[in-house]
Amino acid sequence: MKRAYITFLAVCISLGAFAQLQQPDTSVLLKLPQDPSIIARFKQKLVELALQNPDVRQYDAQKDITKYETRIAKAAWLNHLTAAGNLNEFTIKGNNNGNNPQASFYPRYNFGVIIPLGHFISIPNEVKKAKAQGRVVQKQQESAALIIKDKVLEAYEEYSANKQLVELHGPILEDALVHYNQIEEKFRAGTEGIPLDEYKAAYHDYNVEMVQKVLLEKNLRQSKLALEGIVGMTLEEVMRLL
């Protein structure tokens, strides 16, 4: 009776282990390119897509604003142009056919420009200020682009490393399962020298590797999501763009 119970327990454990192994996580099976040139293109494409991030594109709008401000500052000179004329009945009607030449006023038309002296300093400085602001925005955009690039490459390396860890752990898990199956088969056959404790230890070792598999795949999924969050699309979609 006891032997039958132990055999039943072994079968249940074996079926549980088999069920766990038959449920691979397909979300972590993405195959990265192996050719160095393709890997370089893949990374470059990731960076290009990440630079479309709104946090970076906002600087394009800010640069447009500084261009408009520069034009406004340059146009400020026109606000201070004035024209004056000597307009009266004599300049309109003429000198009455020469009958009264003294009534003519010379110069008949006067035009002038009035610019406060302070504007010779303020307006050029406003123009320089607008241009300087444009350079500041350009530098900010370049800095933001470098930060985004670093984040993309760092996230890629994190994902790539986690993927390799999952792949390297695969054979270890298979070895643990093979060892467990061997012990389980001998135990169910009643082979001497295979006590219950050894059977439990084999299953424990296999279960430890299954736990490690779950943790590694979780880290891989998280790193994949982090990279895709920066890029703005899934890695599968990026690979189709190569």
mmCIF file of C-alpha atoms in Angstrom:
data_model
loop_
_atom_site.group_PDB
_atom_site.id
_atom_site.type_symbol
_atom_site.label_atom_id
_atom_site.label_comp_id
_atom_site.label_asym_id
_atom_site.label_seq_id
_atom_site.Cartn_x
_atom_site.Cartn_y
_atom_site.Cartn_z
ATOM 1 C CA MET A 1 0.000 0.000 0.000
ATOM 2 C CA LYS A 2 2.786 2.366 0.931
ATOM 3 C CA ARG A 3 4.662 1.469 -2.228
ATOM 4 C CA ALA A 4 1.588 2.218 -4.337
ATOM 5 C CA TYR A 5 1.172 5.606 -2.692
ATOM 6 C CA ILE A 6 4.810 6.500 -3.338
ATOM 7 C CA THR A 7 4.460 5.397 -6.954
ATOM 8 C CA PHE A 8 1.329 7.510 -7.349
ATOM 9 C CA LEU A 9 3.178 10.488 -5.852
ATOM 10 C CA ALA A 10 6.038 9.997 -8.264
ATOM 11 C CA VAL A 11 3.675 9.934 -11.222
ATOM 12 C CA CYS A 12 1.986 13.142 -10.091
ATOM 13 C CA ILE A 13 5.307 14.907 -9.669
ATOM 14 C CA SER A 14 6.494 13.648 -13.046
ATOM 15 C CA LEU A 15 3.336 14.863 -14.777
ATOM 16 C CA GLY A 16 3.698 18.255 -13.102
ATOM 17 C CA ALA A 17 7.278 18.588 -14.275
ATOM 18 C CA PHE A 18 6.290 17.557 -17.800
ATOM 19 C CA ALA A 19 3.456 20.095 -17.859
ATOM 20 C CA GLN A 20 5.794 22.870 -16.756
ATOM 21 C CA LEU A 21 8.290 22.028 -19.462
ATOM 22 C CA GLN A 22 5.611 21.909 -22.164
ATOM 23 C CA GLN A 23 4.619 25.545 -21.618
ATOM 24 C CA PRO A 24 7.427 27.592 -23.170
ATOM 25 C CA ASP A 25 7.120 31.349 -23.091
ATOM 26 C CA THR A 26 7.028 32.298 -26.764
ATOM 27 C CA SER A 27 7.315 35.999 -25.905
ATOM 28 C CA VAL A 28 11.026 35.562 -25.191
ATOM 29 C CA LEU A 29 11.934 33.526 -28.273
ATOM 30 C CA LEU A 30 12.771 36.507 -30.502
ATOM 31 C CA LYS A 31 15.886 35.718 -32.501
ATOM 32 C CA LEU A 32 18.304 38.609 -32.656
ATOM 33 C CA PRO A 33 20.483 39.014 -35.762
ATOM 34 C CA GLN A 34 23.834 37.246 -35.612
ATOM 35 C CA ASP A 35 25.751 39.011 -38.382
ATOM 36 C CA PRO A 36 27.755 41.968 -36.949
ATOM 37 C CA SER A 37 26.725 44.269 -39.785
ATOM 38 C CA ILE A 38 23.062 43.446 -39.269
ATOM 39 C CA ILE A 39 23.425 43.940 -35.525
ATOM 40 C CA ALA A 40 24.923 47.380 -36.182
ATOM 41 C CA ARG A 41 22.008 48.252 -38.473
ATOM 42 C CA PHE A 42 19.560 46.951 -35.907
ATOM 43 C CA LYS A 43 21.059 49.159 -33.186
ATOM 44 C CA GLN A 44 21.132 52.147 -35.516
ATOM 45 C CA LYS A 45 17.486 51.629 -36.388
ATOM 46 C CA LEU A 46 16.622 51.443 -32.681
ATOM 47 C CA VAL A 47 18.380 54.767 -32.101
ATOM 48 C CA GLU A 48 16.716 56.403 -35.116
ATOM 49 C CA LEU A 49 13.279 55.367 -33.931
ATOM 50 C CA ALA A 50 13.977 56.475 -30.369
ATOM 51 C CA LEU A 51 14.987 59.930 -31.621
ATOM 52 C CA GLN A 52 11.416 60.348 -32.852
ATOM 53 C CA ASN A 53 10.469 60.502 -29.189
ATOM 54 C CA PRO A 54 8.347 63.602 -28.409
ATOM 55 C CA ASP A 55 10.881 64.612 -25.754
ATOM 56 C CA VAL A 56 13.431 65.087 -28.539
ATOM 57 C CA ARG A 57 11.114 66.363 -31.285
ATOM 58 C CA GLN A 58 9.907 69.221 -29.081
ATOM 59 C CA TYR A 59 13.225 70.948 -29.683
ATOM 60 C CA ASP A 60 12.399 71.284 -33.380
ATOM 61 C CA ALA A 61 9.384 73.410 -32.439
ATOM 62 C CA GLN A 62 11.498 75.444 -30.029
ATOM 63 C CA LYS A 63 14.037 76.124 -32.794
ATOM 64 C CA ASP A 64 11.231 77.349 -35.035
ATOM 65 C CA ILE A 65 10.154 79.706 -32.252
ATOM 66 C CA THR A 66 13.655 81.166 -31.974
ATOM 67 C CA LYS A 67 13.723 81.709 -35.756
ATOM 68 C CA TYR A 68 10.515 83.703 -35.549
ATOM 69 C CA GLU A 69 11.836 85.675 -32.591
ATOM 70 C CA THR A 70 14.984 86.508 -34.564
ATOM 71 C CA ARG A 71 12.917 87.798 -37.477
ATOM 72 C CA ILE A 72 10.773 89.868 -35.126
ATOM 73 C CA ALA A 73 13.866 91.357 -33.515
ATOM 74 C CA LYS A 74 15.332 92.273 -36.912
ATOM 75 C CA ALA A 75 12.052 93.832 -38.010
ATOM 76 C CA ALA A 76 12.045 96.110 -34.947
ATOM 77 C CA TRP A 77 13.988 98.677 -36.976
ATOM 78 C CA LEU A 78 10.947 99.243 -39.178
ATOM 79 C CA ASN A 79 8.894 100.296 -36.176
ATOM 80 C CA HIS A 80 10.992 103.440 -35.901
ATOM 81 C CA LEU A 81 10.957 104.658 -39.521
ATOM 82 C CA THR A 82 8.957 107.871 -40.004
ATOM 83 C CA ALA A 83 8.319 110.122 -42.979
ATOM 84 C CA ALA A 84 7.477 113.871 -42.906
ATOM 85 C CA GLY A 85 6.487 116.148 -45.739
ATOM 86 C CA ASN A 86 6.012 119.903 -46.272
ATOM 87 C CA LEU A 87 2.450 119.748 -47.519
ATOM 88 C CA ASN A 88 0.462 122.984 -48.130
ATOM 89 C CA GLU A 89 -1.535 124.766 -50.816
ATOM 90 C CA PHE A 90 1.565 125.907 -52.621
ATOM 91 C CA THR A 91 3.136 122.474 -52.783
ATOM 92 C CA ILE A 92 -0.192 121.119 -53.977
ATOM 93 C CA LYS A 93 -1.125 123.815 -56.529
ATOM 94 C CA GLY A 94 2.338 124.862 -57.519
ATOM 95 C CA ASN A 95 3.589 128.485 -57.734
ATOM 96 C CA ASN A 96 0.550 129.943 -59.590
ATOM 97 C CA ASN A 97 2.296 130.012 -62.972
ATOM 98 C CA GLY A 98 5.161 132.074 -61.613
ATOM 99 C CA ASN A 99 3.005 134.981 -60.460
ATOM 100 C CA ASN A 100 4.084 134.635 -56.862
ATOM 101 C CA PRO A 101 7.395 132.748 -56.761
ATOM 102 C CA GLN A 102 8.011 133.842 -53.186
ATOM 103 C CA ALA A 103 5.132 131.645 -52.081
ATOM 104 C CA SER A 104 7.019 128.486 -52.993
ATOM 105 C CA PHE A 105 8.573 126.549 -50.132
ATOM 106 C CA TYR A 106 11.802 124.670 -50.516
ATOM 107 C CA PRO A 107 12.330 121.826 -50.033
ATOM 108 C CA ARG A 108 8.791 121.049 -51.048
ATOM 109 C CA TYR A 109 8.983 117.434 -49.727
ATOM 110 C CA ASN A 110 10.796 116.286 -46.574
ATOM 111 C CA PHE A 111 11.362 112.686 -45.561
ATOM 112 C CA GLY A 112 13.275 111.532 -42.562
ATOM 113 C CA VAL A 113 14.062 108.646 -40.233
ATOM 114 C CA ILE A 114 13.791 108.986 -36.482
ATOM 115 C CA ILE A 115 15.510 106.316 -34.456
ATOM 116 C CA PRO A 116 16.206 106.728 -30.745
ATOM 117 C CA LEU A 117 19.904 106.282 -30.096
ATOM 118 C CA GLY A 118 19.210 103.537 -27.545
ATOM 119 C CA HIS A 119 17.833 101.304 -30.273
ATOM 120 C CA PHE A 120 21.273 101.090 -31.868
ATOM 121 C CA ILE A 121 22.176 99.010 -28.825
ATOM 122 C CA SER A 122 18.898 97.313 -27.844
ATOM 123 C CA ILE A 123 17.771 96.033 -31.256
ATOM 124 C CA PRO A 124 21.072 94.386 -32.277
ATOM 125 C CA ASN A 125 21.261 92.811 -28.821
ATOM 126 C CA GLU A 126 17.711 91.492 -29.150
ATOM 127 C CA VAL A 127 18.715 89.879 -32.440
ATOM 128 C CA LYS A 128 21.822 88.381 -30.860
ATOM 129 C CA LYS A 129 19.758 87.172 -27.911
ATOM 130 C CA ALA A 130 17.290 85.379 -30.205
ATOM 131 C CA LYS A 131 20.136 83.771 -32.154
ATOM 132 C CA ALA A 132 21.874 82.712 -28.939
ATOM 133 C CA GLN A 133 18.639 81.161 -27.704
ATOM 134 C CA GLY A 134 18.493 79.187 -30.937
ATOM 135 C CA ARG A 135 22.007 77.864 -30.320
ATOM 136 C CA VAL A 136 21.037 76.914 -26.769
ATOM 137 C CA VAL A 137 18.034 74.947 -28.053
ATOM 138 C CA GLN A 138 20.250 73.235 -30.627
ATOM 139 C CA LYS A 139 22.707 72.169 -27.912
ATOM 140 C CA GLN A 140 19.850 70.961 -25.721
ATOM 141 C CA GLN A 141 18.525 68.863 -28.583
ATOM 142 C CA GLU A 142 21.954 67.366 -29.229
ATOM 143 C CA SER A 143 22.344 66.588 -25.525
ATOM 144 C CA ALA A 144 18.894 64.979 -25.368
ATOM 145 C CA ALA A 145 19.730 62.912 -28.455
ATOM 146 C CA LEU A 146 22.929 61.631 -26.841
ATOM 147 C CA ILE A 147 21.039 60.697 -23.681
ATOM 148 C CA ILE A 148 18.405 58.850 -25.710
ATOM 149 C CA LYS A 149 21.115 57.043 -27.687
ATOM 150 C CA ASP A 150 22.854 55.928 -24.483
ATOM 151 C CA LYS A 151 19.557 54.702 -23.041
ATOM 152 C CA VAL A 152 18.745 52.737 -26.200
ATOM 153 C CA LEU A 153 22.138 51.030 -26.387
ATOM 154 C CA GLU A 154 22.156 50.310 -22.652
ATOM 155 C CA ALA A 155 18.634 48.846 -22.834
ATOM 156 C CA TYR A 156 19.664 46.782 -25.870
ATOM 157 C CA GLU A 157 22.683 45.350 -24.058
ATOM 158 C CA GLU A 158 20.491 44.549 -21.048
ATOM 159 C CA TYR A 159 17.994 42.739 -23.244
ATOM 160 C CA SER A 160 20.710 40.941 -25.190
ATOM 161 C CA ALA A 161 22.411 39.759 -21.980
ATOM 162 C CA ASN A 162 19.135 38.550 -20.480
ATOM 163 C CA LYS A 163 18.335 36.695 -23.680
ATOM 164 C CA GLN A 164 21.719 34.948 -23.597
ATOM 165 C CA LEU A 165 21.152 33.978 -19.969
ATOM 166 C CA VAL A 166 17.834 32.382 -20.900
ATOM 167 C CA GLU A 167 19.449 30.514 -23.773
ATOM 168 C CA LEU A 168 22.394 29.348 -21.624
ATOM 169 C CA HIS A 169 20.045 28.145 -18.921
ATOM 170 C CA GLY A 170 18.122 25.971 -21.385
ATOM 171 C CA PRO A 171 20.628 23.063 -21.417
ATOM 172 C CA ILE A 172 20.986 23.239 -17.622
ATOM 173 C CA LEU A 173 17.244 22.842 -17.252
ATOM 174 C CA GLU A 174 17.225 19.974 -19.741
ATOM 175 C CA ASP A 175 20.014 18.189 -17.855
ATOM 176 C CA ALA A 176 18.093 18.584 -14.593
ATOM 177 C CA LEU A 177 14.994 17.149 -16.258
ATOM 178 C CA VAL A 178 16.909 14.223 -17.770
ATOM 179 C CA HIS A 179 18.458 13.415 -14.411
ATOM 180 C CA TYR A 180 15.090 13.648 -12.710
ATOM 181 C CA ASN A 181 13.454 11.414 -15.345
ATOM 182 C CA GLN A 182 16.185 8.798 -14.900
ATOM 183 C CA ILE A 183 15.780 8.771 -11.129
ATOM 184 C CA GLU A 184 12.003 8.787 -11.451
ATOM 185 C CA GLU A 185 12.047 5.856 -13.882
ATOM 186 C CA LYS A 186 14.304 3.763 -11.641
ATOM 187 C CA PHE A 187 12.274 4.697 -8.590
ATOM 188 C CA ARG A 188 8.988 3.648 -10.200
ATOM 189 C CA ALA A 189 10.607 0.394 -11.380
ATOM 190 C CA GLY A 190 11.566 -0.389 -7.805
ATOM 191 C CA THR A 191 15.314 -0.337 -8.472
ATOM 192 C CA GLU A 192 17.276 -0.835 -5.299
ATOM 193 C CA GLY A 193 19.440 2.044 -4.158
ATOM 194 C CA ILE A 194 16.906 4.719 -5.207
ATOM 195 C CA PRO A 195 15.286 5.834 -1.967
ATOM 196 C CA LEU A 196 12.460 8.345 -1.805
ATOM 197 C CA ASP A 197 14.788 11.052 -0.522
ATOM 198 C CA GLU A 198 16.987 10.766 -3.607
ATOM 199 C CA TYR A 199 13.923 10.938 -5.812
ATOM 200 C CA LYS A 200 12.707 14.045 -3.998
ATOM 201 C CA ALA A 201 16.183 15.602 -4.260
ATOM 202 C CA ALA A 202 16.216 15.068 -8.034
ATOM 203 C CA TYR A 203 12.825 16.686 -8.358
ATOM 204 C CA HIS A 204 13.930 19.534 -6.096
ATOM 205 C CA ASP A 205 16.969 20.210 -8.282
ATOM 206 C CA TYR A 206 14.795 20.221 -11.363
ATOM 207 C CA ASN A 207 12.250 22.493 -9.698
ATOM 208 C CA VAL A 208 15.017 24.920 -8.700
ATOM 209 C CA GLU A 209 16.029 25.187 -12.348
ATOM 210 C CA MET A 210 12.402 25.738 -13.340
ATOM 211 C CA VAL A 211 12.201 28.614 -10.862
ATOM 212 C CA GLN A 212 15.401 30.021 -12.338
ATOM 213 C CA LYS A 213 13.864 29.733 -15.804
ATOM 214 C CA VAL A 214 10.825 31.738 -14.709
ATOM 215 C CA LEU A 215 12.991 34.454 -13.165
ATOM 216 C CA LEU A 216 15.282 34.700 -16.192
ATOM 217 C CA GLU A 217 12.353 34.917 -18.576
ATOM 218 C CA LYS A 218 10.727 37.576 -16.404
ATOM 219 C CA ASN A 219 13.913 39.660 -16.537
ATOM 220 C CA LEU A 220 14.057 39.158 -20.284
ATOM 221 C CA ARG A 221 10.461 40.274 -20.773
ATOM 222 C CA GLN A 222 10.999 43.343 -18.594
ATOM 223 C CA SER A 223 14.161 44.355 -20.452
ATOM 224 C CA LYS A 224 12.386 43.835 -23.782
ATOM 225 C CA LEU A 225 9.485 46.037 -22.680
ATOM 226 C CA ALA A 226 11.907 48.700 -21.426
ATOM 227 C CA LEU A 227 13.713 48.808 -24.769
ATOM 228 C CA GLU A 228 10.458 48.861 -26.732
ATOM 229 C CA GLY A 229 9.183 51.679 -24.502
ATOM 230 C CA ILE A 230 12.137 53.863 -25.504
ATOM 231 C CA VAL A 231 11.944 52.940 -29.183
ATOM 232 C CA GLY A 232 8.185 53.237 -29.480
ATOM 233 C CA MET A 233 7.516 49.909 -31.194
ATOM 234 C CA THR A 234 8.126 46.216 -30.660
ATOM 235 C CA LEU A 235 11.468 44.649 -31.533
ATOM 236 C CA GLU A 236 9.682 42.366 -33.992
ATOM 237 C CA GLU A 237 8.428 45.446 -35.853
ATOM 238 C CA VAL A 238 11.909 46.975 -35.829
ATOM 239 C CA MET A 239 13.428 43.832 -37.312
ATOM 240 C CA ARG A 240 10.910 43.953 -40.161
ATOM 241 C CA LEU A 241 12.199 47.437 -41.000
ATOM 242 C CA LEU A 242 15.760 46.243 -41.622
#
